Coordinates of C-alpha atoms in Angstrom, one line a residue:
M515 CA -6.9 -4.7 0.7
K516 CA -5.0 -1.7 -0.5
T517 CA -4.0 -1.4 -4.1
L518 CA -0.3 -0.5 -4.4
S519 CA 1.7 0.7 -7.3
P520 CA 4.5 -1.8 -8.0
K521 CA 6.9 1.2 -7.7
S522 CA 5.3 2.8 -4.6
S523 CA 7.4 3.3 -1.4
A524 CA 4.7 1.4 0.5
A525 CA 5.2 -1.7 -1.7
A526 CA 8.9 -1.4 -1.3
D527 CA 8.5 -1.1 2.5
L528 CA 6.4 -4.2 2.6
R529 CA 9.0 -6.2 0.7
A530 CA 11.8 -4.9 2.8
T531 CA 10.1 -5.9 6.0
G532 CA 9.2 -9.4 4.7
T533 CA 5.5 -8.7 5.0
V534 CA 3.2 -9.8 2.2
A535 CA 4.2 -7.7 -0.8
A536 CA 1.0 -8.1 -2.8
T537 CA 0.2 -5.9 -5.8
I538 CA -3.2 -5.7 -7.5
V539 CA -3.5 -3.8 -10.7
H540 CA -7.0 -3.3 -12.1
G541 CA -8.1 -6.2 -9.9
T542 CA -11.7 -6.8 -8.8
A543 CA -12.5 -8.9 -5.7
A544 CA -9.0 -10.2 -5.6
T545 CA -7.5 -11.9 -2.4
I546 CA -4.0 -12.9 -1.6
V547 CA -3.4 -15.0 1.5
H548 CA 0.1 -15.7 2.7
G549 CA 1.5 -14.6 -0.6
T550 CA 5.0 -13.2 -1.2
E551 CA 5.9 -11.1 -4.2
A552 CA 2.5 -11.8 -5.7
T553 CA 1.1 -9.8 -8.6
I554 CA -2.4 -9.8 -10.1
V555 CA -2.8 -7.8 -13.4
H556 CA -6.3 -7.4 -14.8
G557 CA -7.5 -10.2 -12.6
M558 CA -11.1 -10.7 -11.5
E559 CA -12.2 -13.1 -8.6
A560 CA -8.6 -14.2 -8.3
T561 CA -7.3 -15.9 -5.2
I562 CA -3.7 -16.9 -4.3
V563 CA -3.2 -19.0 -1.2
H564 CA 0.4 -19.7 0.1
G565 CA 1.8 -18.5 -3.3
T566 CA 5.3 -17.3 -3.8
A567 CA 6.4 -15.3 -6.8
A568 CA 2.9 -16.0 -8.3
T569 CA 1.5 -14.0 -11.3
I570 CA -1.9 -14.0 -12.8
V571 CA -2.3 -12.1 -16.1
H572 CA -5.8 -11.5 -17.5
G573 CA -7.1 -14.3 -15.3
M574 CA -10.8 -14.6 -14.2
E575 CA -11.8 -16.8 -11.3
A576 CA -8.3 -18.1 -11.2
T577 CA -6.9 -19.9 -8.1
I578 CA -3.3 -20.8 -7.2
V579 CA -2.9 -23.1 -4.2
H580 CA 0.5 -23.7 -2.7
G581 CA 2.1 -22.3 -5.9
T582 CA 5.8 -21.3 -6.2
A583 CA 6.7 -19.2 -9.3
A584 CA 3.3 -20.0 -10.7
T585 CA 1.8 -18.2 -13.7
I586 CA -1.7 -18.3 -15.1
V587 CA -2.1 -16.4 -18.5
H588 CA -5.5 -15.8 -20.0
G589 CA -7.1 -18.3 -17.7
T590 CA -10.9 -18.4 -17.1
A591 CA -12.1 -20.4 -14.1
A592 CA -8.7 -22.0 -14.0
A593 CA -7.2 -23.7 -11.0
M594 CA -3.5 -24.5 -10.9
V595 CA -1.7 -26.6 -8.3
V596 CA 2.1 -26.3 -8.5
L597 CA 4.2 -28.9 -6.9
E598 CA 7.8 -28.0 -5.8
E599 CA 8.8 -26.1 -9.0
A600 CA 7.2 -24.2 -11.8
D601 CA 8.4 -26.7 -14.3
R602 CA 6.9 -29.6 -12.3
S603 CA 3.3 -28.3 -12.5
I604 CA -0.1 -29.9 -12.7
Y605 CA -2.8 -27.8 -14.3
Y606 CA -6.4 -28.3 -13.6
R607 CA -8.8 -26.4 -15.9
Q608 CA -12.6 -26.4 -15.5

């Protein structure tokens, strides 16, 4: 997966075409699948599946599944499942 600057024209083009607009900054072994407007910052072993407007900040081995407007901050080996809205979230921490 390419690493794109949030301000790069390539990232803007992806957003404009409705393609996955994923940005990874200082990420290692990060994967985004079917994600829209997803950002990983300083994330390691992070996976977002079917995530919309999802952000992981300083997360390690973090997983978001079917998340909408989901955020994990300083999470280690954390899994979050978000139902319907960000304020109606269920957090599972290992």
